[in-house]
Short mmCIF file of C-alpha atoms in Angstrom, two decimals:
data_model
loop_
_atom_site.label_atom_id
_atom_site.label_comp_id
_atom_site.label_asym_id
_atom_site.label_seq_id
_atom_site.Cartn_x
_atom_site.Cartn_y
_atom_site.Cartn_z
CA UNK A 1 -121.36 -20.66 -11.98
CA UNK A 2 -120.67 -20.86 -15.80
CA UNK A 3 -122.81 -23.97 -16.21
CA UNK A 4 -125.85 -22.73 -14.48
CA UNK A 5 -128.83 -21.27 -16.22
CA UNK A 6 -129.83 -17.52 -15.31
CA UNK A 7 -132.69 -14.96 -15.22
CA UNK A 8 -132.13 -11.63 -15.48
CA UNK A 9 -134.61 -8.91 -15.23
CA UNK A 10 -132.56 -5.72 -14.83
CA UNK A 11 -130.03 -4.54 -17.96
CA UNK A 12 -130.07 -1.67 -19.54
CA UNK A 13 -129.02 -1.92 -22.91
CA UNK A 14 -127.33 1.39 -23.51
CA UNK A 15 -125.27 0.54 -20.55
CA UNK A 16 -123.71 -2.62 -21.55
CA UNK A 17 -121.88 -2.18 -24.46
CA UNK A 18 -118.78 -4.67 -25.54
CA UNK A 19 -115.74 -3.22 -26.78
CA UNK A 20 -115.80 -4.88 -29.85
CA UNK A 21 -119.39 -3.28 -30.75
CA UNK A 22 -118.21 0.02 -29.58
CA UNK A 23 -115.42 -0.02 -32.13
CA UNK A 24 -117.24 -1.46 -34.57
CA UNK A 25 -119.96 2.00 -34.15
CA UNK A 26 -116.54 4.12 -33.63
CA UNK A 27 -113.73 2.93 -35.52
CA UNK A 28 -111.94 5.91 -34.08
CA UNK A 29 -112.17 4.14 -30.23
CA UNK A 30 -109.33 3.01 -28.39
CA UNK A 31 -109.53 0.06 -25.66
CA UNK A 32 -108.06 2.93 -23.47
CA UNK A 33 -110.52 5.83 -24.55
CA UNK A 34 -113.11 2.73 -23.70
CA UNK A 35 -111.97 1.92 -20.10
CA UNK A 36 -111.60 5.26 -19.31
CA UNK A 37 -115.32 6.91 -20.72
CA UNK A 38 -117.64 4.28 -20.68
CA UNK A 39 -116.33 2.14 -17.52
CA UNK A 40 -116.67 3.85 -14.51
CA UNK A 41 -114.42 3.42 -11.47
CA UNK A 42 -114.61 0.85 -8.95
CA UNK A 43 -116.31 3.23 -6.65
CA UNK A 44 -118.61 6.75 -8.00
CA UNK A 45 -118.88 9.34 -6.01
CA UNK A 46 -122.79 9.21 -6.74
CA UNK A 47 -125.21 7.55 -8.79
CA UNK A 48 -124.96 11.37 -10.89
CA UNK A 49 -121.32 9.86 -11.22
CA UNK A 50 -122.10 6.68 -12.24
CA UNK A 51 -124.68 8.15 -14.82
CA UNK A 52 -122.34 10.55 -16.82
CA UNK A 53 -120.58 7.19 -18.16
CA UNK A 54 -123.92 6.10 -20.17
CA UNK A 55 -124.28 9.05 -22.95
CA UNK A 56 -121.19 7.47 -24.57
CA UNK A 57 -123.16 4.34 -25.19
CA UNK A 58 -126.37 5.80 -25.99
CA UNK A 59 -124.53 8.36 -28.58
CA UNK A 60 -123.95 5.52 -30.77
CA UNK A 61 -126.96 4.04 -30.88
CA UNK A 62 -128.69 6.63 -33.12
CA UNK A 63 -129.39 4.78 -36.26
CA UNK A 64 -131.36 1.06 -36.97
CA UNK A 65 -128.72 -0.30 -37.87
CA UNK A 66 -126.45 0.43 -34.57
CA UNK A 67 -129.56 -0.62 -32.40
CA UNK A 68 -129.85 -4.18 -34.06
CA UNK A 69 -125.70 -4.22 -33.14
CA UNK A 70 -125.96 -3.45 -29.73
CA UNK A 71 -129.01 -6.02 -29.17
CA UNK A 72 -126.75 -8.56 -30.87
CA UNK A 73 -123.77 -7.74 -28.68
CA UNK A 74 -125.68 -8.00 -25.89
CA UNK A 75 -127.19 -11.28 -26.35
CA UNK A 76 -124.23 -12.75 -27.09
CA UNK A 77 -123.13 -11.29 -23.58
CA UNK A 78 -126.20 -13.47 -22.42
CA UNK A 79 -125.40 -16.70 -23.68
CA UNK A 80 -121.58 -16.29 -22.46
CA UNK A 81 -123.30 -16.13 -19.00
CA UNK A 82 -126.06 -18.78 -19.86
CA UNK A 83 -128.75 -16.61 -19.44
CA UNK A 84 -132.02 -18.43 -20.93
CA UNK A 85 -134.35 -15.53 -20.19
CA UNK A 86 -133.77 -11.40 -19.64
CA UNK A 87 -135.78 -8.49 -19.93
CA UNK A 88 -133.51 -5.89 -21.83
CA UNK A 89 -134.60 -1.85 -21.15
CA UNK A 90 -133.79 0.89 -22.49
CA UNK A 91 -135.16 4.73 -23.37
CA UNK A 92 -136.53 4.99 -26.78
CA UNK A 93 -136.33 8.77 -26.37
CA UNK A 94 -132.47 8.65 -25.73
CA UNK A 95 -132.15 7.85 -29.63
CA UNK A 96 -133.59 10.51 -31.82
CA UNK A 97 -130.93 12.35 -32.59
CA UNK A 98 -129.88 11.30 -36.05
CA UNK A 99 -134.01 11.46 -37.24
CA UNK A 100 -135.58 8.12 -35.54
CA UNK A 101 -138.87 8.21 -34.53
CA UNK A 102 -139.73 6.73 -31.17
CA UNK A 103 -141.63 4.11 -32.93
CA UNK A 104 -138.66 3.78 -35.02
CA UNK A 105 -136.45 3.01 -32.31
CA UNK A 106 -138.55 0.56 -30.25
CA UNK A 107 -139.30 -1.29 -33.71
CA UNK A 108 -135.65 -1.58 -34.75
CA UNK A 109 -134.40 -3.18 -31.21
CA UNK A 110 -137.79 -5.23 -30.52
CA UNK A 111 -137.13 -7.15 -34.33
CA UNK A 112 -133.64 -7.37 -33.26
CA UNK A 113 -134.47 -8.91 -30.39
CA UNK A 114 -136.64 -11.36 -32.44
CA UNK A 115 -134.14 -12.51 -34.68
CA UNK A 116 -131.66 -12.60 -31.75
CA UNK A 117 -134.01 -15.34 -29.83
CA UNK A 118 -134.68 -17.21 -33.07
CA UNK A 119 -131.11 -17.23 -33.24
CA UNK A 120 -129.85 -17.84 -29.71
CA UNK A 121 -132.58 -19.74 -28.16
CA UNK A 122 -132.38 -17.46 -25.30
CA UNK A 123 -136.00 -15.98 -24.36
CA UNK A 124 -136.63 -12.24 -23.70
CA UNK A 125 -138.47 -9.15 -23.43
CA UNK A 126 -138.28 -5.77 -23.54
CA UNK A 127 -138.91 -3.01 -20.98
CA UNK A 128 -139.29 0.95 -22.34
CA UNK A 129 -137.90 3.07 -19.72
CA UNK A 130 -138.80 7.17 -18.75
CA UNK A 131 -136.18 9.09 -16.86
CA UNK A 132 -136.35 10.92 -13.86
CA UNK A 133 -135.57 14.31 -15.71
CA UNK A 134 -138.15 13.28 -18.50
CA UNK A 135 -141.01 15.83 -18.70
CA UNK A 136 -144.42 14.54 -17.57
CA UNK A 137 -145.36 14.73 -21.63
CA UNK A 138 -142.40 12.71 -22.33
CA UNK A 139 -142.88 9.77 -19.75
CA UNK A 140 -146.58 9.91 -21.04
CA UNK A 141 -145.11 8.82 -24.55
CA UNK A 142 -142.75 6.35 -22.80
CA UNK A 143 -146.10 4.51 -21.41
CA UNK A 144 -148.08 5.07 -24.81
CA UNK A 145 -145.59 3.31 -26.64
CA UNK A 146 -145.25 0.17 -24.51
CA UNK A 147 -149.33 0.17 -25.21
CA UNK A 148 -148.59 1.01 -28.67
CA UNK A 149 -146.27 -2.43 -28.93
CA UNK A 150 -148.71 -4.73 -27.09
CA UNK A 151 -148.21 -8.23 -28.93
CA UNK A 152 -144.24 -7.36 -29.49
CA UNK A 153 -141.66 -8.02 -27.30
CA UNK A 154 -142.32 -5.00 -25.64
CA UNK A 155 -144.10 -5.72 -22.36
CA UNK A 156 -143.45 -3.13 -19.68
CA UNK A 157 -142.68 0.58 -18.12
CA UNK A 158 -139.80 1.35 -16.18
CA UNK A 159 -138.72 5.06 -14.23
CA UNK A 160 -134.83 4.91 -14.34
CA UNK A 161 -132.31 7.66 -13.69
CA UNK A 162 -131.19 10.19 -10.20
CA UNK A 163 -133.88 9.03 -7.77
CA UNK A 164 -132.36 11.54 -5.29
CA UNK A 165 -132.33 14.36 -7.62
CA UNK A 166 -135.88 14.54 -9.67
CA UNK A 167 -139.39 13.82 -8.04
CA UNK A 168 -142.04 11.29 -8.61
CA UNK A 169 -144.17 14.11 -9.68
CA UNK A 170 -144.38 13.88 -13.48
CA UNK A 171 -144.26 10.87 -14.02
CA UNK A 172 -147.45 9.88 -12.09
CA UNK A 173 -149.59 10.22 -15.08
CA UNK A 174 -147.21 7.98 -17.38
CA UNK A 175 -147.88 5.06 -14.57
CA UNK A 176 -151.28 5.99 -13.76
CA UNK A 177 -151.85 5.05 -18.01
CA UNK A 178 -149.94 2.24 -17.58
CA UNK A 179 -152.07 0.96 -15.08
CA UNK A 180 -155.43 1.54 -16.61
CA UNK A 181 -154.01 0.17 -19.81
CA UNK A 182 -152.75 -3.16 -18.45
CA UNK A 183 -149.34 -2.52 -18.98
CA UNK A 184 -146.92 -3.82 -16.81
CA UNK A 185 -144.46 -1.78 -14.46
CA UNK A 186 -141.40 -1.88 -12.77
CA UNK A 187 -139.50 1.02 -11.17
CA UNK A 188 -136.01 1.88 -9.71
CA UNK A 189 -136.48 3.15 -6.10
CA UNK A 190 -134.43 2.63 -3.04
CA UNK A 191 -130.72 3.07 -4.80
CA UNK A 192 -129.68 6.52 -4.57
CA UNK A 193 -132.22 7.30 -1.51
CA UNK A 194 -133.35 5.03 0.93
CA UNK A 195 -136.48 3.07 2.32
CA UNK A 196 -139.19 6.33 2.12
CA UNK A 197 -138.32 6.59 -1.71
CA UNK A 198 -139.27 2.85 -2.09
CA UNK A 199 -142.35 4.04 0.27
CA UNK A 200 -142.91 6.78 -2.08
CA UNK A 201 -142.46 4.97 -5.10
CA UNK A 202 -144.76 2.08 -4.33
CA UNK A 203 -148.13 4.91 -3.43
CA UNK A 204 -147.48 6.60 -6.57
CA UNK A 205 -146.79 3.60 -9.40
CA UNK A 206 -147.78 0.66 -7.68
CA UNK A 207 -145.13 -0.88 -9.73
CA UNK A 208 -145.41 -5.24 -9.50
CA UNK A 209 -141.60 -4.92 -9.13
CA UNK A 210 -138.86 -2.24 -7.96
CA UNK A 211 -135.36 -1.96 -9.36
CA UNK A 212 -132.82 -1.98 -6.94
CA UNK A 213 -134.91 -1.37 -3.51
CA UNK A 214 -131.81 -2.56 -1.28
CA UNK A 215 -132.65 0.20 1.27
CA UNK A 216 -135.31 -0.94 2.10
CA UNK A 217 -133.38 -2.60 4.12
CA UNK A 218 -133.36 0.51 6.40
CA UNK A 219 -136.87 0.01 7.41
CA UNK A 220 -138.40 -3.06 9.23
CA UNK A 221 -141.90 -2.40 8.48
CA UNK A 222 -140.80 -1.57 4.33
CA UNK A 223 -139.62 -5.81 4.46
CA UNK A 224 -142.64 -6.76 5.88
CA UNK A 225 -144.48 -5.33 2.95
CA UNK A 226 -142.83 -6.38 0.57
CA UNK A 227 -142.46 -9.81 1.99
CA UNK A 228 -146.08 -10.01 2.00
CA UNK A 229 -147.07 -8.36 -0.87
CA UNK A 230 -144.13 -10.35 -3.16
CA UNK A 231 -142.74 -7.34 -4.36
CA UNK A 232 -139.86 -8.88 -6.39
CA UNK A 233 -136.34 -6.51 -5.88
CA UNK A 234 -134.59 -7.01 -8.95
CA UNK A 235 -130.70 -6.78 -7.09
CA UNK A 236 -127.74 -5.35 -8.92
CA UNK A 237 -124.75 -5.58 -5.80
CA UNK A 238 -121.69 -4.82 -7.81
CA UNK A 239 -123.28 -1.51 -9.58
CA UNK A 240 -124.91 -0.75 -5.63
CA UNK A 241 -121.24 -0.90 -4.41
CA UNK A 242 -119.91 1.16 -7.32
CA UNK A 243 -122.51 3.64 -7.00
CA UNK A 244 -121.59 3.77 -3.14
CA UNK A 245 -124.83 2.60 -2.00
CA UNK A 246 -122.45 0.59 0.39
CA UNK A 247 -118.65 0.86 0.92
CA UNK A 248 -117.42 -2.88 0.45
CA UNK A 249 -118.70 -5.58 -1.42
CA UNK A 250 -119.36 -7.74 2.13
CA UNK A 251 -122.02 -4.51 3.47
CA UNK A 252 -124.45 -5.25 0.99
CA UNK A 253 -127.71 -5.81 1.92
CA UNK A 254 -128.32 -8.46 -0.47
CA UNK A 255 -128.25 -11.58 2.03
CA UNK A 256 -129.99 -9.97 4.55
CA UNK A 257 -132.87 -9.52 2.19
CA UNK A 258 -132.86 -13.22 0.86
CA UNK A 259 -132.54 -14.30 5.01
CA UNK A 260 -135.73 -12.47 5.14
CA UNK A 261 -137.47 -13.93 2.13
CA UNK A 262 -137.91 -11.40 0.29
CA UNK A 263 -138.77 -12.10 -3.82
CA UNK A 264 -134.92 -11.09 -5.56
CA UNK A 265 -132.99 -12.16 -8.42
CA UNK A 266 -129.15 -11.17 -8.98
CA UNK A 267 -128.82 -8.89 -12.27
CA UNK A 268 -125.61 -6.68 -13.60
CA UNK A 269 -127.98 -3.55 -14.26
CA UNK A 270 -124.74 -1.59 -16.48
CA UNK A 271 -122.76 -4.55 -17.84
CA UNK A 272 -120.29 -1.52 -19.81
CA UNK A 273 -120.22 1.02 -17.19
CA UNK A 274 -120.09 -2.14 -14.03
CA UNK A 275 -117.79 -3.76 -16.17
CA UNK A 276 -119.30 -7.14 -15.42
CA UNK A 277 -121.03 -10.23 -15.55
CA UNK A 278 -123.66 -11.87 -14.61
CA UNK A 279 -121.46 -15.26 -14.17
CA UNK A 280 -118.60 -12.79 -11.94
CA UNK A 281 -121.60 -11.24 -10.16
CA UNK A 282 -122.53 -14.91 -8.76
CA UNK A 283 -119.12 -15.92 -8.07
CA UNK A 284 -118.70 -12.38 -5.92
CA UNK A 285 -121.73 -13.33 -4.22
CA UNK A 286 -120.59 -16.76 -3.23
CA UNK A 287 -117.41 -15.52 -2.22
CA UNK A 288 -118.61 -12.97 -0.10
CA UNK A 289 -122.00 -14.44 1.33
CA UNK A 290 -120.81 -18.24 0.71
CA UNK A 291 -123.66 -18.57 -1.68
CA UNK A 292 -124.02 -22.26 -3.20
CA UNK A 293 -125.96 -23.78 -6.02
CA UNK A 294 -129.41 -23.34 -3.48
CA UNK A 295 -129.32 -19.36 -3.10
CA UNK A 296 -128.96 -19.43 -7.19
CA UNK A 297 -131.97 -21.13 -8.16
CA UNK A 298 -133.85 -19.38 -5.94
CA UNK A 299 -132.75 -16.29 -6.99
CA UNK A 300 -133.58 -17.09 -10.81
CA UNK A 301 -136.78 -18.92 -9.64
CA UNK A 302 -138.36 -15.67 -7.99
CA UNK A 303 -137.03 -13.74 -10.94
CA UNK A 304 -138.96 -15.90 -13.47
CA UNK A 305 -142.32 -15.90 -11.44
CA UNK A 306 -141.95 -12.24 -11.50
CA UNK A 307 -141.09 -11.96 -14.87
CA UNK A 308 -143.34 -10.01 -17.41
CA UNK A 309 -143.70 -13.17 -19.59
CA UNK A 310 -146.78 -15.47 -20.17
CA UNK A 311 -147.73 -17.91 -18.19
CA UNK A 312 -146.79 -20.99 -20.94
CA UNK A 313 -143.10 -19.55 -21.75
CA UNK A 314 -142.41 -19.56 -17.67
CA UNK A 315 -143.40 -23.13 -17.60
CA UNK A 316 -141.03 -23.75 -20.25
CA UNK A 317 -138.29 -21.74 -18.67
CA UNK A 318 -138.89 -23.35 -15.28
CA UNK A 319 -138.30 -26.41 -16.68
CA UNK A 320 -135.25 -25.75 -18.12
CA UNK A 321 -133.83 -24.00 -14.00
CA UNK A 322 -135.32 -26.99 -12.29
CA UNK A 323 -133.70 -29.51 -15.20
CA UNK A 324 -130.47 -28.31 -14.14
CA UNK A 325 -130.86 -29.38 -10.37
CA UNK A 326 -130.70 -32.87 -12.18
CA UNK A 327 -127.58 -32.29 -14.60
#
């Protein structure tokens, strides 16, 4: 799984810390203050559960120069895994505490992200993320900002957080901007509640993609449309198991939806807080669903069509997947 090269659409940046970058932003941090307050255990109670891990991450990246780490850190998590393309995400409005603007934050980690594919080769994008708790005036900045970075590496919305505990409500104007400003839009729906959130979620946003969506699942007629329409689920099993969206590894819906041909790719979502990769994520999945070289390609196929990327770097990306059927 090592050798073969990846797409992945779903990471949060906050939420996938190293160690090593940790300490370096908190001298002070043990490996065992680490595994115990930024890793959560195998199995949450909740996705609330799962969430209280990520302020330890996002506490440390309050200045410039600890955003640029953390980008580095991560995409040197990305070539360990051989990813050649990912769309990173994060909240800009997570970061002000130590005096950044939110323009201050999205500019530090989008030219850290430049230098980091100049440097690495790998491709990537960004994705500005609003919160479920976020007011309606503070997803409306969330959207103005990824308008405000057109021509960066910024190139999309995204509504993380407790699905089950905050409403759509607020945040309708945020995507409602986002769509009359051509900016693209992605959503988590169908992780901590099940198909009518996706339902829900798909009237209010019509987002092109939805993070998670494995409930759907739950509702026949919910496959069908997203079958049809090629809504593209961007998976994340081992954080859906830890988050107790099912009880064992082997109960996740994830072959079921590729049986049914539905548009997925395989992601780690929380690489810190998951403690994971993407290269352990695939060899779970072909030890549990006896997924082979085929299922993979697919996978990162569908996940580069529905990337938010131009139409000349995807050709140039495809040919790199489809290069290594041949290797």
């Amino acid at each position: 799984m090592s050798t073969l090269p990846k797409v992945e659409l779903h990471l949060h940046l906050d939420c996938s810390l190293s160690y090593q970058v940790a300490a370096q932003l908190n001298p002070s941090l043990s490996r065992e203050e680490f595994a115990e307050e930024f890793i959560a255990p195998p199995q949450c109670s909740s996705l609330a559960d799962f969430l209280t891990r990520a302020p330890r991450g996002f506490q440390l990246m309050q200045t410039a120069d600890a955003l640029r780490r953390v980008t580095e850190d991560v995409f040197e998590q990305l070539a360990a895994d051989r990813v050649i393309y990912a769309e990173i995400r994060f909240a800009p409005l997570l970061h002000l505490e130590k005096g950044l603007t939110p323009e201050a934050v999205v500019g530090a980690v989008d030219r850290a992200t430049e230098q980091c594919i100049r440097a690495t080769g790998i491709e990537a994008r960004l994705i500005l993320c609003s919160l479920r708790h976020f007011s309606r005036e503070q997803s409306l900045l969330t959207a103005e900002l990824v308008d405000r970075f057109k021509g960066s590496r910024v190139v999309a919305l995204d509504l993380a957080g407790d699905e089950a505990a905050f409403s759509l409500d607020p945040h309708v104007p945020a995507f409602r901007f986002a769509t009359e400003h051509g900016v693209r839009r992605t959503a988590h729906a169908g992780e901590a509640a099940g198909a009518e959130s996706v339902w829900q979620t798909l009237r209010a946003f019509q987002p092109e993609r939805i993070g998670h969506g494995v409930r759907s699942i739950e509702d026949p007629r919910l496959i069908e449309h997203l079958r049809t329409e090629r809504i593209h689920l961007e998976v994340c099993p081992s954080s859906n198991v830890q988050t107790r969206v099912c009880q064992q590894y082997q109960d996740h819906p994830v072959d079921q939806l590729m049986r049914a041909g539905l548009s997925l790719g395989i992601n780690t979502d929380a690489r810190t807080i998951t403690n994971i990769t993407l290269n352990e994520e695939y060899v779970r999945l072909s030890r549990h669903f006896g997924w082979n070289r085929q299922q993979f390609q697919a996978c990162n196929i569908a996940a580069l069509d529905a990337a938010f990327v131009d139409q000349s770097s995807k050709e140039q990306l495809a040919s790199k997947l489809l290069g290594s059927e041949h290797s």
